[in-house]
C-alpha positions as semicolon CSV with decimal commas, in nm:
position;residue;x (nm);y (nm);z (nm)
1;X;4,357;-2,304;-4,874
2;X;4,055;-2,287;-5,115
3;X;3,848;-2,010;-5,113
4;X;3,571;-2,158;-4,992
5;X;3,723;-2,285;-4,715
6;X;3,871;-1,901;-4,632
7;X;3,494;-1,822;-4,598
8;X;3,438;-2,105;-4,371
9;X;3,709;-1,924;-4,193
10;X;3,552;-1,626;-4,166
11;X;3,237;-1,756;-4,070
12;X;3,386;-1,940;-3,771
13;X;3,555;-1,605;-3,679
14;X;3,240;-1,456;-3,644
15;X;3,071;-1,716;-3,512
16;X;3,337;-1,786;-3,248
17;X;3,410;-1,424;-3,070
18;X;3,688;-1,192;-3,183
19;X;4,016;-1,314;-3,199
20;X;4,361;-1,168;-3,206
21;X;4,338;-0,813;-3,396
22;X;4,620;-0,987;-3,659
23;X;4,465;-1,232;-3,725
24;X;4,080;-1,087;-3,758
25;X;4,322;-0,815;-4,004
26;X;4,451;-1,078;-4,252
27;X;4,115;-1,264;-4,324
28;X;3,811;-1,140;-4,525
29;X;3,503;-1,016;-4,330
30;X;3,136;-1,074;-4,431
31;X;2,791;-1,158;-4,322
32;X;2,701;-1,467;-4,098
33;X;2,560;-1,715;-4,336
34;X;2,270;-1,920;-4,264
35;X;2,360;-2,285;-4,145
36;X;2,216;-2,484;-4,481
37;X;2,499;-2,226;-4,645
38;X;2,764;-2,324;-4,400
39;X;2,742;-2,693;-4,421
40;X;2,746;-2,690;-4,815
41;X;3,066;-2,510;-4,792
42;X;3,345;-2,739;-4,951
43;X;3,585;-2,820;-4,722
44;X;3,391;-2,664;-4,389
45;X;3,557;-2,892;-4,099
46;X;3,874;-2,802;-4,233
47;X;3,800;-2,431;-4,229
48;X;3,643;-2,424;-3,905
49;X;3,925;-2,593;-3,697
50;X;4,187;-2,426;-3,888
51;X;4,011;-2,072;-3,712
52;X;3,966;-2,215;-3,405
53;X;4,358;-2,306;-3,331
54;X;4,329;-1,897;-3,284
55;X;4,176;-2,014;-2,959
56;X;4,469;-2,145;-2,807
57;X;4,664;-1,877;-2,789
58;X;4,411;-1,596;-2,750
59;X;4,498;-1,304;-2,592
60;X;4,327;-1,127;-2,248
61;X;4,581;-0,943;-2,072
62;X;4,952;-1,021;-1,981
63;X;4,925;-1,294;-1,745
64;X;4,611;-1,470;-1,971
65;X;4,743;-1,593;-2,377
66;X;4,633;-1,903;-2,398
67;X;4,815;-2,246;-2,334
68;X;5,111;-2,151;-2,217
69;X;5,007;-1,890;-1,970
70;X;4,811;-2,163;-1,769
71;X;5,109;-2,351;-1,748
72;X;5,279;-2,051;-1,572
73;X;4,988;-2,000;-1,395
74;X;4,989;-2,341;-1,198
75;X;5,365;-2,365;-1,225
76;X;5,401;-2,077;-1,038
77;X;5,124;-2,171;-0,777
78;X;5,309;-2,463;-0,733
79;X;5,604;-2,370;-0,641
80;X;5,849;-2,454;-0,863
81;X;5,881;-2,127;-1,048
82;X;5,988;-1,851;-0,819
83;X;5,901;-1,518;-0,827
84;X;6,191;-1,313;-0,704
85;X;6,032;-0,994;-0,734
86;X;5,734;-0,852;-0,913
87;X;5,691;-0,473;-0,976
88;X;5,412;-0,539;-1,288
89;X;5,168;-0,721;-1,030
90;X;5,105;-1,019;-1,324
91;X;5,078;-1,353;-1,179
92;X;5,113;-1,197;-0,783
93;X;4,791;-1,392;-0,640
94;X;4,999;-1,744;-0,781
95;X;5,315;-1,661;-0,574
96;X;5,092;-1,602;-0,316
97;X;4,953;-1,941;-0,355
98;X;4,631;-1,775;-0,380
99;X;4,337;-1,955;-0,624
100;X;4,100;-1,601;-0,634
101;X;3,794;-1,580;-0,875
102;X;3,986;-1,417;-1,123
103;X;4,249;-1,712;-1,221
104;X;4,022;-2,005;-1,173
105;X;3,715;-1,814;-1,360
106;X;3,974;-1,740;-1,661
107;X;4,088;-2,087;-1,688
108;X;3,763;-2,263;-1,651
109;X;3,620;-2,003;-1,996
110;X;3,897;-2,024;-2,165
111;X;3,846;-2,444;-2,196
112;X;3,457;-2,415;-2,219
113;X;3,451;-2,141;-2,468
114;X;3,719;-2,395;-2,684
115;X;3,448;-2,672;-2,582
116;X;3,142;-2,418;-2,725
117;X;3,327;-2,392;-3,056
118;X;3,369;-2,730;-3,120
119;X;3,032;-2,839;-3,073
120;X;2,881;-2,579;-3,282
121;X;3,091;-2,740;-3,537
122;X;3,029;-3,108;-3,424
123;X;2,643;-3,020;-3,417
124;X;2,661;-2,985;-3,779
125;X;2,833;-3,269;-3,906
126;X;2,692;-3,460;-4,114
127;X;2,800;-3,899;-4,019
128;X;2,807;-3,996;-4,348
129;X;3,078;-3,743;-4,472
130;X;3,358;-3,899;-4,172
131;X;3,275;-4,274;-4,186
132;X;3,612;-4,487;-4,194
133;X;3,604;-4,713;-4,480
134;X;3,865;-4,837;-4,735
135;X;3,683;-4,730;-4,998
136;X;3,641;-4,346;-4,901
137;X;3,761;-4,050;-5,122
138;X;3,973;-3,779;-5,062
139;X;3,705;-3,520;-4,953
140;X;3,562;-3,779;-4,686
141;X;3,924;-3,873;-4,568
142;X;3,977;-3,526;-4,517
143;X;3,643;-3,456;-4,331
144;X;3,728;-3,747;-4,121
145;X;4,047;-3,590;-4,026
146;X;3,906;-3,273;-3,919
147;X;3,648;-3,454;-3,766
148;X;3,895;-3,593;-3,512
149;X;4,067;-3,265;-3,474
150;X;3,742;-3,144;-3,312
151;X;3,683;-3,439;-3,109
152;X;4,006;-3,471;-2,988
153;X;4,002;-3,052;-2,891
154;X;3,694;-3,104;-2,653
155;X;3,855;-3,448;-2,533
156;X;4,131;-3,224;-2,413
157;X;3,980;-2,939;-2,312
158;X;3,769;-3,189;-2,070
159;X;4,083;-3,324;-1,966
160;X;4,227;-3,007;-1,827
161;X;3,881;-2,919;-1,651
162;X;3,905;-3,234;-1,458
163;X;4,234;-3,202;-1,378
164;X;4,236;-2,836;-1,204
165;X;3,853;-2,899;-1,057
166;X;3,798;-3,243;-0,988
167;X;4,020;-3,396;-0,659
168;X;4,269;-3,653;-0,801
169;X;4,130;-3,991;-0,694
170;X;3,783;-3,872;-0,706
171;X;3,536;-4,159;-0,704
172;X;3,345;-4,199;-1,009
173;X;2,978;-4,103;-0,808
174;X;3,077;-3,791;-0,710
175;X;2,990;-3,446;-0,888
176;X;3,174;-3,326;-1,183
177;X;3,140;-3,071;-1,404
178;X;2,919;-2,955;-1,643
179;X;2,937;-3,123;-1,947
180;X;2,835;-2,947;-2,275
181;X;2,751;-3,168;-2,606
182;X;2,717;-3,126;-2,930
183;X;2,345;-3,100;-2,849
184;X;2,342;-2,844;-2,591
185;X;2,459;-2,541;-2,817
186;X;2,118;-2,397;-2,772
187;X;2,122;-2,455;-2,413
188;X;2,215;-2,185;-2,168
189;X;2,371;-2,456;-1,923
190;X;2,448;-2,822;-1,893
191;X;2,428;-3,052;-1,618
192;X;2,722;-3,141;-1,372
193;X;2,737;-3,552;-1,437
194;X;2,908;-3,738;-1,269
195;X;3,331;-3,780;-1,263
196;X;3,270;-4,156;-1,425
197;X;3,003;-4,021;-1,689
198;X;3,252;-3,712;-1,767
199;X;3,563;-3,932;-1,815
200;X;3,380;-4,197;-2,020
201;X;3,325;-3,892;-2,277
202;X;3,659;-3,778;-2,239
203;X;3,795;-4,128;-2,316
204;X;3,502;-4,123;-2,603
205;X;3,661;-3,850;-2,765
206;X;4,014;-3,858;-2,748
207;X;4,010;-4,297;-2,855
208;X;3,763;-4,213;-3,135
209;X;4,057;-3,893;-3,238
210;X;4,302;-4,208;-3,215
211;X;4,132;-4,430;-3,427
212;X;4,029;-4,180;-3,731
213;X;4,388;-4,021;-3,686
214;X;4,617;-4,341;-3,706
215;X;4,332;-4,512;-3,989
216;X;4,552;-4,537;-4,348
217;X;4,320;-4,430;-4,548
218;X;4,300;-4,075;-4,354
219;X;4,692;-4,105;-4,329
220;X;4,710;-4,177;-4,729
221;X;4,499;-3,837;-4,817
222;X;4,590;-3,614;-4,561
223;X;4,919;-3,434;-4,429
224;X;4,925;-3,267;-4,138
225;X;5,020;-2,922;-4,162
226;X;5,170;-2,830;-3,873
227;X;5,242;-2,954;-3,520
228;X;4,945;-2,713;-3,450
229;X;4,726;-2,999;-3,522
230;X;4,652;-3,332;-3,356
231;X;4,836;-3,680;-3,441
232;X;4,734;-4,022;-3,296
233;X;5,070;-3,993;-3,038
234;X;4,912;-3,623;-2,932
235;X;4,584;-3,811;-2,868
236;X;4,723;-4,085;-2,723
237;X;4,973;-3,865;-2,491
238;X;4,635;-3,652;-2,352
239;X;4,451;-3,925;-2,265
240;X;4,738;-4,073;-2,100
241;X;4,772;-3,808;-1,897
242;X;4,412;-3,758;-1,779
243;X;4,398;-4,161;-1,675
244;X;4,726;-4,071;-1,514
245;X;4,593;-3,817;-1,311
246;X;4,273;-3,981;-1,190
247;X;4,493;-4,222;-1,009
248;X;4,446;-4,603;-0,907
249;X;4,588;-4,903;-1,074
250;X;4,352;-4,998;-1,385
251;X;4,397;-4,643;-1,468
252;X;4,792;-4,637;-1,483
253;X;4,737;-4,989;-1,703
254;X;4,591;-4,729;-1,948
255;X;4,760;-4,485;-1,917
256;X;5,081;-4,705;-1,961
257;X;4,872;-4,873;-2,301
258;X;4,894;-4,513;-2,456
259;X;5,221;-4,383;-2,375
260;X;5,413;-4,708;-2,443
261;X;5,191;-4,718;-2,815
262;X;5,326;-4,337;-2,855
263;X;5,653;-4,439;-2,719
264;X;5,678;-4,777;-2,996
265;X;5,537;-4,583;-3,292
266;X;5,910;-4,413;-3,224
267;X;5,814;-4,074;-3,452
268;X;5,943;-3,895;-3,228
269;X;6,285;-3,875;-2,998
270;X;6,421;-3,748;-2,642
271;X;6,587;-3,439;-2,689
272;X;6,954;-3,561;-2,704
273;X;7,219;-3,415;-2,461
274;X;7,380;-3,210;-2,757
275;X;7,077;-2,985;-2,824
276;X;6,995;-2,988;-2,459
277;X;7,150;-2,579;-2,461
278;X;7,128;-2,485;-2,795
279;X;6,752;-2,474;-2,893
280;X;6,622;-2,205;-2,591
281;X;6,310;-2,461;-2,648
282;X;6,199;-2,204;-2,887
283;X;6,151;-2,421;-3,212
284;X;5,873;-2,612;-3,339
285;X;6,086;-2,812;-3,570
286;X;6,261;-2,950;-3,276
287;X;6,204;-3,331;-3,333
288;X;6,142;-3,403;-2,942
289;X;5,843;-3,109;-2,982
290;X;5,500;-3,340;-3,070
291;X;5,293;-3,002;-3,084
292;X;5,322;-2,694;-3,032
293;X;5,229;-2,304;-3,123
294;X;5,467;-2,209;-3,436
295;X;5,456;-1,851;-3,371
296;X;5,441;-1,572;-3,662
297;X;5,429;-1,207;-3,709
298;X;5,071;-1,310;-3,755
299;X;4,979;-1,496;-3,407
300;X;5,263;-1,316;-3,118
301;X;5,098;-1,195;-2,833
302;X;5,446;-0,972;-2,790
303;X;5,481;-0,832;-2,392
304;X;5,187;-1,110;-2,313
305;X;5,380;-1,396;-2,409
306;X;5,543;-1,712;-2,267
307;X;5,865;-1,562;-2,372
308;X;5,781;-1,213;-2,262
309;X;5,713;-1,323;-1,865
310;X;6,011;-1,609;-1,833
311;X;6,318;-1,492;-2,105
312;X;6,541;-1,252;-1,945
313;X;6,669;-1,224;-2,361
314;X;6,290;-1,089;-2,493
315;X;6,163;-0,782;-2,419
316;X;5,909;-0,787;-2,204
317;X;5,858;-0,871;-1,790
318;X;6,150;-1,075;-1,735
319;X;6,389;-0,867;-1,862
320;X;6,243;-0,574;-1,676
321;X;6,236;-0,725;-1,355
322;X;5,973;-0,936;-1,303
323;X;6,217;-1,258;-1,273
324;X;6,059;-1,607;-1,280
325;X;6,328;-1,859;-1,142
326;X;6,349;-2,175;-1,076
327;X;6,261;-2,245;-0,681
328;X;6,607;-2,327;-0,490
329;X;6,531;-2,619;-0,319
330;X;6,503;-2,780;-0,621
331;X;6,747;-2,621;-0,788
332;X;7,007;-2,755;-0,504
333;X;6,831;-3,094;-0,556
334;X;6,988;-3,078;-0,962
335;X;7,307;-2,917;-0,817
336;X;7,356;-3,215;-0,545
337;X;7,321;-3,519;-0,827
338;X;7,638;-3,382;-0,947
339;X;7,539;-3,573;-1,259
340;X;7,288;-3,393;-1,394
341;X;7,348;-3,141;-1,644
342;X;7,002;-2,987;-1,610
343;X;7,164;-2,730;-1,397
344;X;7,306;-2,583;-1,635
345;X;6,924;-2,487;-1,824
346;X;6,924;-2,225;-1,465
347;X;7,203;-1,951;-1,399
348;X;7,273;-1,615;-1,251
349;X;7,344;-1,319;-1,477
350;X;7,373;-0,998;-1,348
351;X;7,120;-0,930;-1,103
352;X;6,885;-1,214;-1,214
353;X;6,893;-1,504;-1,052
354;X;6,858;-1,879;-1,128
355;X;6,670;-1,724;-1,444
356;X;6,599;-2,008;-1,710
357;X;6,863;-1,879;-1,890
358;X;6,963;-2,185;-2,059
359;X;6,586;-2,342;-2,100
360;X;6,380;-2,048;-2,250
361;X;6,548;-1,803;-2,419
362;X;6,555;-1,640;-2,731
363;X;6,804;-1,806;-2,907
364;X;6,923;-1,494;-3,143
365;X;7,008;-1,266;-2,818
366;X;7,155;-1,603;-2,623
367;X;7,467;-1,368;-2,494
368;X;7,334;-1,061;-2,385
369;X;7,085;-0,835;-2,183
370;X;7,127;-0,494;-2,301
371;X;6,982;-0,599;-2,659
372;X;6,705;-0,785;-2,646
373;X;6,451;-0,984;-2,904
374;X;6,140;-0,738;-2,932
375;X;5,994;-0,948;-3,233
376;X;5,843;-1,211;-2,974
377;X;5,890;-1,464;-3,226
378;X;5,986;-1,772;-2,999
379;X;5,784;-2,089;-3,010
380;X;5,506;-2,250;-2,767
381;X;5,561;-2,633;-2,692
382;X;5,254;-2,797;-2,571
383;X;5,385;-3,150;-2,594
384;X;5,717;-3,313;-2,598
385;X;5,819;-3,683;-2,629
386;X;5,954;-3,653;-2,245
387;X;5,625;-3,641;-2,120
388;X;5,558;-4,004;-2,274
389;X;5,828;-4,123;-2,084
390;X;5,734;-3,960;-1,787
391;X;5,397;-4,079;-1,790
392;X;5,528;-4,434;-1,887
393;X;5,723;-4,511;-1,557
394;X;5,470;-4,363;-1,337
395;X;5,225;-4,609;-1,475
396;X;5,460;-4,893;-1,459
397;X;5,482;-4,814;-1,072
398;X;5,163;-4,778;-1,043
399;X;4,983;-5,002;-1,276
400;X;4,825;-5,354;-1,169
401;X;5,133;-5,564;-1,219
402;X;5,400;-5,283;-1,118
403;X;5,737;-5,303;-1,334
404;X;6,025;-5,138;-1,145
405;X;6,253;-5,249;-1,451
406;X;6,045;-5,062;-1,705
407;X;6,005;-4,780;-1,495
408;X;6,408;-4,706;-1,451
409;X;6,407;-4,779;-1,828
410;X;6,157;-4,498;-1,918
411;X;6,340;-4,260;-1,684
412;X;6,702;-4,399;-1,750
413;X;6,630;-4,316;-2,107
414;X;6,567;-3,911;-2,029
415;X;6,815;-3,898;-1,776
416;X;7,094;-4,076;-1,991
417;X;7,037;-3,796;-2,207
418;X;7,093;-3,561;-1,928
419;X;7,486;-3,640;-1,762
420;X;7,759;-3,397;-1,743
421;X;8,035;-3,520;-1,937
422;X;8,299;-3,651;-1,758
423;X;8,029;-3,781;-1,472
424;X;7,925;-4,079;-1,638
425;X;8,038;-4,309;-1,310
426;X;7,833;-4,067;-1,101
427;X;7,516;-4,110;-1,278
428;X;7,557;-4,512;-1,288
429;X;7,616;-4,493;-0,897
430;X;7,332;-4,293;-0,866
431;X;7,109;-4,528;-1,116
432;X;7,267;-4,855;-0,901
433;X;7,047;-4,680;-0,615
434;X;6,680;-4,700;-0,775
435;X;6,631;-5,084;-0,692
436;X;6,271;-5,049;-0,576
437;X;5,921;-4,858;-0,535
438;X;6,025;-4,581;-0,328
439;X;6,342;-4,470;-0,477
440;X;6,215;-4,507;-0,820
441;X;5,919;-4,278;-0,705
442;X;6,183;-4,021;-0,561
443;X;6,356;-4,038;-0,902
444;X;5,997;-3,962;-1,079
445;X;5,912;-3,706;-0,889
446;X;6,237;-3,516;-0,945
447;X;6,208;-3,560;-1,322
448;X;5,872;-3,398;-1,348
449;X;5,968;-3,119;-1,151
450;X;6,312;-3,071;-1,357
451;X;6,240;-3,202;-1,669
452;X;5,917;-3,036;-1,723
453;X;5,987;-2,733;-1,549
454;X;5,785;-2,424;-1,704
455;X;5,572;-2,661;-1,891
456;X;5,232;-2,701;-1,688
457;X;5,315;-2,972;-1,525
458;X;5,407;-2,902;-1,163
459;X;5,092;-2,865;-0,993
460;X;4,951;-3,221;-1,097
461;X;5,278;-3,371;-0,982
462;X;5,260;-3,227;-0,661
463;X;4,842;-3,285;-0,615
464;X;4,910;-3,668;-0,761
465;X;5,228;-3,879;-0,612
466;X;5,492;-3,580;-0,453
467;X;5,142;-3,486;-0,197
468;X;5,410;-3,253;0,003
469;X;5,684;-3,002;-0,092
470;X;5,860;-2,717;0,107
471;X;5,967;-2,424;-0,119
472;X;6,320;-2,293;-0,139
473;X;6,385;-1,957;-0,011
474;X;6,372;-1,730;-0,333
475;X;6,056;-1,662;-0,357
476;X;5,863;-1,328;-0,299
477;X;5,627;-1,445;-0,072
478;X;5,591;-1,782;0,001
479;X;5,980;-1,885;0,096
480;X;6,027;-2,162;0,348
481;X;5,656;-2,269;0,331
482;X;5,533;-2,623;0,301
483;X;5,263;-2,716;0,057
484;X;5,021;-3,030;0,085
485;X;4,873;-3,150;-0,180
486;X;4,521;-3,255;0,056
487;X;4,467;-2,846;0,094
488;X;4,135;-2,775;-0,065
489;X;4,340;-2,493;-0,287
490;X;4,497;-2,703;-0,472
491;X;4,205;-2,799;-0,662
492;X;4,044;-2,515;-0,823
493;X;3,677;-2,445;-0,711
494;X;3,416;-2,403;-0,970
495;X;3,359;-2,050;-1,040
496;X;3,063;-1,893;-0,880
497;X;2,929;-1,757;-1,219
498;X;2,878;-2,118;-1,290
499;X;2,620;-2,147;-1,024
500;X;2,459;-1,846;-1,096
501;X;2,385;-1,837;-1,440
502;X;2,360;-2,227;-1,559
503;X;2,000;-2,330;-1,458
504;X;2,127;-2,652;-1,458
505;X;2,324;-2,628;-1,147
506;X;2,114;-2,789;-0,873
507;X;2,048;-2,714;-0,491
508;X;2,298;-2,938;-0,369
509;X;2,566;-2,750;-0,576
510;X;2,499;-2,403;-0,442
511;X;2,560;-2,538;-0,082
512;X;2,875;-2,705;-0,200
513;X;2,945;-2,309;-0,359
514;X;2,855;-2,149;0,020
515;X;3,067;-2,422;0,187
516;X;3,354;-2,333;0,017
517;X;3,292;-1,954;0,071
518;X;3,241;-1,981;0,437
């Protein structure tokens, strides 16, 4: 990285709040510089987003790092990770099935402080310098790049917000959230537009991070780094998702339009059956993994880790007896196929049980409990090429004209991957049985929740197409109960520090806030 672009670094450190005491170590520290300064600094977009990955995986306590401890978070709430027991108290109120202040309020700041960053970035760009022509240089190709980086961040951060606070078929003139631009970073609130208004900026930023990310002359000057960073597929793949989850058919047709283009573009593969217990899903280079948190002696969050709360094999929560399993009644669901060699990611050693023994781990201390890894050095997948699938035959059952052919073929291509050997003839009887709407749907549903399990994606699964579930009798608290998707918990109130400090927040909103408290 040039130097100049190591001050741009710095700058965005201390422009952006603290971050991880590593990484705030290993870069150089110096005075805020005016804003004329930090837009004449070469290679400043680059800089800035290159800080604010730091984001993602910043670290509050040992239930709140980032990315991946939402996706426990609302895993967990959902039912599909068990807590066995807890003696550390982290993550109690989600076994509960409780959505207190606490939880929602840290999720809904973690994405708007990522949203703040970006626009104080995005508020200083300057349009000529990321124009798309064939004629641009290096130095604009690679502003145009970073350019979509930040545009595709808040597109996703958005994305997230309206999928934990806005109800999943919400009509497009109801009340959303607040939406902060580029030119509110002087403001001390935004106004709450409308669901339609929020999600035409949403698909604003994440098709405009498409089009600069897959145009060749950005692809010609610019490599991307890591898996840290956006590609066109990781755009395409979030706002796939978020017209997935806003439900109806003209969404699914987009939402298939974006996973099948990731899904052509072919840069990236199902994990195949022989890696399926051999990677702990702990490596970045894994060619299924489209992005993901390569973590280094320089970025682990150690006992507040992904790793730390789920891998019996890492020092940390697990091991010590804070087990997160996978729910029974679900796990009997894998074990009934007979087929499905997904079982086998879930055992009992010792005195854990149904521990994701053969999912996460630690690869290095795969065979035993009495040593385990204390460098915390396991990756973070955000994204794998599953979840295009996924989305993919969900949309083709759902889209205008449904396709019940290319739905079993999306879903036939993960599960292929996923057979016992020696019960070939069981899976093809089973696959001879998903002729039509329903049983394809059945078939979906149980691939989110297995597939994806301990990836984030349980909760939206449940809220979206499964609407009921009844938990599995492993659980600390919550064993035997049923959960419907219509209860008013399962999507996340705004917090009531919104109301109370952003001016912007109107009458009508505070008695939505005092309904809900009632």
């Amino acid at each position: 990285m040039k130097t100049k672009s190591i001050y741009a670094l710095s700058l965005a450190v201390v422009l952006f709040t603290a971050c991880s005491d590593n990484f705030l170590n290993r870069e150089p520290q110096g005075e805020t510089l005016t804003e004329n300064q930090y837009k004449n600094l070469d290679d400043m977009l680059e800089g800035t987003v290159r800080g604010l990955w730091s984001k993602f995986y910043e670290y509050s306590d040992h239930s709140d790092f980032g990315v991946r401890s939402i996706d426990l978070h609302t895993d967990i709430f959902a039912g599909d990770v068990a807590m066995a027991s807890n003696a550390y108290g982290w993550y109690r109120t989600d076994e509960q099935g409780l959505t207190y202040a606490y939880e929602r309020t840290t999720i809904w700041y973690f994405y708007y402080n990522i949203v703040r960053l970006c626009n104080l970035t995005l508020n200083l760009v300057d349009e000529e310098t990321i124009q798309l022509s064939s004629d641009m240089d290096k130095m604009q190709a690679v502003n145009a790049y970073y350019y979509a980086q930040l545009r595709a961040i808040r597109g996703w951060c958005y994305a997230n917000l309206m999928k934990y606070y806005v109800e999943v078929g919400a009509e497009n003139t109801e009340n959303g959230i607040p939406y902060y631009s580029e030119q509110d970073v002087d403001e001390l609130g935004a106004e709450r537009l409308l669901v339609g208004d929020v999600y035409a900026r949403i698909d604003q930023d994440l098709s405009t991070a498409v089009l600069y990310l897959s145009y060749p002359k950005v692809l010609a000057n610019v490599t991307r780094e890591s898996k840290f960073e956006f590609d066109a597929d990781v755009a395409r793949l979030v706002l796939a998702y978020s017209y997935l989850n806003r439900g109806g058919a003209e969404n699914a047709d987009l939402a298939f339009k974006y996973a099948k283009d990731a899904i052509d573009n072919a840069k990236y593969n199902i994990l195949p059956h022989s890696e399926l217990f051999s990677t702990g899903f702990a490596d970045i280079t894994s060619t299924n993994w489209l992005w993901g948190k390569d973590v280094t002696t320089d970025n682990e969050t150690a006992l507040g880790s992904f790793y730390g709360q789920v891998d019996i094999h890492t020092y940390s929560y697990a091991w010590a007896g804070d087990t997160k399993s996978i729910d029974d009644a679900l796990y009997k669901q894998i074990t009934d196929k007979g087929w499905d060699d997904r079982a086998n990611w879930f055992r009992n050693v010792g005195s854990y049980k149904l521990v994701p023994d053969r999912k996460f781990y630690s690869p290095a201390y795969a065979n035993s409990t009495s040593t385990v890894d204390r460098d915390w050095l396991c990756d973070d997948v955000w994204m794998r090429m599953e979840l295009a699938y996924l989305i993919g035959a969900e949309a083709a059952l759902t889209r205008t004209n449904i396709s019940t052919d290319t739905a079993l073929l999306y879903l036939d291509a993960i599960m292929s991957e996923r057979i016992i050997e020696g019960k070939e003839a069981d899976y093809q009887a089973y696959k001879a049985t998903l002729t039509d709407v329903a049983s394809l749907t059945a078939a979906l549903i149980y691939n989110w929740r297995v597939e994806m399990w301990g990836e984030g994606y349980s909760l939206q699964t449940l809220r979206r197409i499964e609407q009921s579930r009844t938990l599995g009798s492993n659980h600390q608290f919550r064993g035997g109960n049923t959960l419907n998707a219509s209860s008013p918990i399962f999507t996340f109130q705004i917090p009531s520090s919104e109301y109370h400090y952003n001016p912007f927040m109107g009458e009508s909103d505070t008695k939505e806030l005092k309904r809900y408290n009632k």
